[in-house]
Tab-separated table of C-alpha atoms in Angstrom:
chain	number	residue	atom	x	y	z
A	1	MET	CA	-11.680	2.426	2.694
A	2	SER	CA	-14.080	3.621	0.023
A	3	ARG	CA	-14.492	1.682	-3.183
A	4	LYS	CA	-16.507	4.515	-4.758
A	5	LYS	CA	-15.144	5.643	-8.117
A	6	LEU	CA	-13.535	9.084	-7.873
A	7	THR	CA	-14.335	11.864	-10.314
A	8	ASP	CA	-11.649	13.158	-12.672
A	9	SER	CA	-11.282	16.337	-10.609
A	10	GLU	CA	-10.925	14.334	-7.371
A	11	ILE	CA	-8.261	12.179	-9.020
A	12	GLN	CA	-6.331	15.202	-10.300
A	13	LYS	CA	-6.406	16.794	-6.849
A	14	LYS	CA	-5.165	13.616	-5.147
A	15	LEU	CA	-2.404	13.131	-7.748
A	16	GLY	CA	-0.832	16.300	-6.357
A	17	ASP	CA	-0.189	14.431	-3.104
A	18	LEU	CA	1.736	11.632	-4.833
A	19	ASN	CA	5.230	11.611	-6.312
A	20	GLY	CA	5.433	10.584	-9.958
A	21	TRP	CA	2.049	8.895	-10.320
A	22	THR	CA	-0.053	9.628	-13.393
A	23	VAL	CA	-3.239	8.277	-14.921
A	24	VAL	CA	-2.725	6.023	-17.950
A	25	ASN	CA	-5.634	4.211	-19.569
A	26	GLY	CA	-7.876	4.969	-16.592
A	27	LYS	CA	-5.447	3.555	-14.010
A	28	LEU	CA	-2.988	5.031	-11.537
A	29	HIS	CA	0.415	4.392	-13.085
A	30	LYS	CA	4.030	4.612	-11.985
A	31	GLU	CA	7.341	3.027	-12.936
A	32	PHE	CA	9.816	2.444	-10.130
A	33	GLN	CA	13.514	1.915	-10.807
A	34	PHE	CA	15.892	0.244	-8.366
A	35	LYS	CA	19.624	-0.434	-8.301
A	36	ASP	CA	19.234	-4.099	-9.308
A	37	PHE	CA	16.856	-7.033	-9.700
A	38	ILE	CA	17.000	-8.215	-6.093
A	39	THR	CA	16.035	-4.767	-4.797
A	40	ALA	CA	13.139	-4.564	-7.257
A	41	PHE	CA	11.999	-8.046	-6.297
A	42	GLY	CA	12.285	-7.199	-2.587
A	43	PHE	CA	10.064	-4.166	-3.173
A	44	MET	CA	7.483	-6.362	-4.895
A	45	THR	CA	7.605	-8.900	-2.065
A	46	GLN	CA	7.025	-6.267	0.604
A	47	LEU	CA	4.263	-4.630	-1.415
A	48	ALA	CA	2.595	-8.000	-2.057
A	49	LEU	CA	2.053	-8.319	1.702
A	50	VAL	CA	0.396	-4.898	1.753
A	51	ALA	CA	-1.776	-5.813	-1.224
A	52	GLU	CA	-2.911	-8.999	0.472
A	53	SER	CA	-3.725	-7.202	3.737
A	54	MET	CA	-5.783	-4.651	1.771
A	55	ASN	CA	-7.363	-7.344	-0.414
A	56	HIS	CA	-6.435	-5.048	-3.291
A	57	HIS	CA	-3.995	-6.384	-5.840
A	58	PRO	CA	-2.018	-4.441	-8.445
A	59	GLU	CA	-1.387	-5.027	-12.074
A	60	TRP	CA	2.375	-4.970	-12.177
A	61	PHE	CA	5.255	-5.856	-14.412
A	62	ASN	CA	8.898	-6.404	-13.567
A	63	VAL	CA	11.936	-6.357	-15.838
A	64	TYR	CA	15.298	-6.515	-14.119
A	65	ASN	CA	15.440	-3.363	-11.941
A	66	ARG	CA	12.122	-1.818	-12.987
A	67	VAL	CA	8.641	-2.385	-11.563
A	68	THR	CA	5.650	-0.851	-13.322
A	69	ILE	CA	2.389	-0.618	-11.385
A	70	ASP	CA	-1.102	0.101	-12.682
A	71	MET	CA	-3.937	0.377	-10.154
A	72	SER	CA	-7.694	0.612	-10.408
A	73	THR	CA	-10.599	-0.859	-8.491
A	74	HIS	CA	-12.286	-3.308	-10.816
A	75	ASP	CA	-15.589	-3.535	-8.933
A	76	ALA	CA	-15.882	0.282	-9.046
A	77	ASP	CA	-14.788	0.392	-12.698
A	78	GLY	CA	-12.229	3.087	-11.996
A	79	ILE	CA	-9.866	4.713	-9.523
A	80	THR	CA	-10.889	4.866	-5.854
A	81	GLU	CA	-9.442	5.968	-2.515
A	82	LEU	CA	-8.170	2.415	-2.138
A	83	ASP	CA	-5.920	2.847	-5.178
A	84	PHE	CA	-4.435	6.019	-3.732
A	85	LYS	CA	-3.839	4.279	-0.397
A	86	PHE	CA	-1.996	1.499	-2.243
A	87	ALA	CA	0.069	4.071	-4.181
A	88	GLU	CA	1.056	5.751	-0.913
A	89	SER	CA	2.185	2.388	0.461
A	90	ALA	CA	4.208	1.668	-2.670
A	91	ASP	CA	5.946	5.039	-2.428
A	92	ALA	CA	6.739	4.504	1.284
A	93	ILE	CA	8.224	1.038	0.655
A	94	SER	CA	10.287	2.253	-2.301
A	95	GLU	CA	12.147	4.845	-0.234
């Protein structure tokens, strides 16, 4: 998976393939809401395994039933294909 920083136009095009993701402060951003804390925590646990397998770890924040994720590739200093792949995984697990 490429760790080459995407251009703004590439990012905008790829955002069209995702549900509810935006760019905030130069990072892919989405807030997920679940029915309760245990479901939110379960989502984070499953996604942590994906992150580890990709060697690509999110910035995330959890309060009760909400999980907020911000993604960028630090060594590319921006958003890459890897971030979009992670976002796709997060969306699939959240369903």
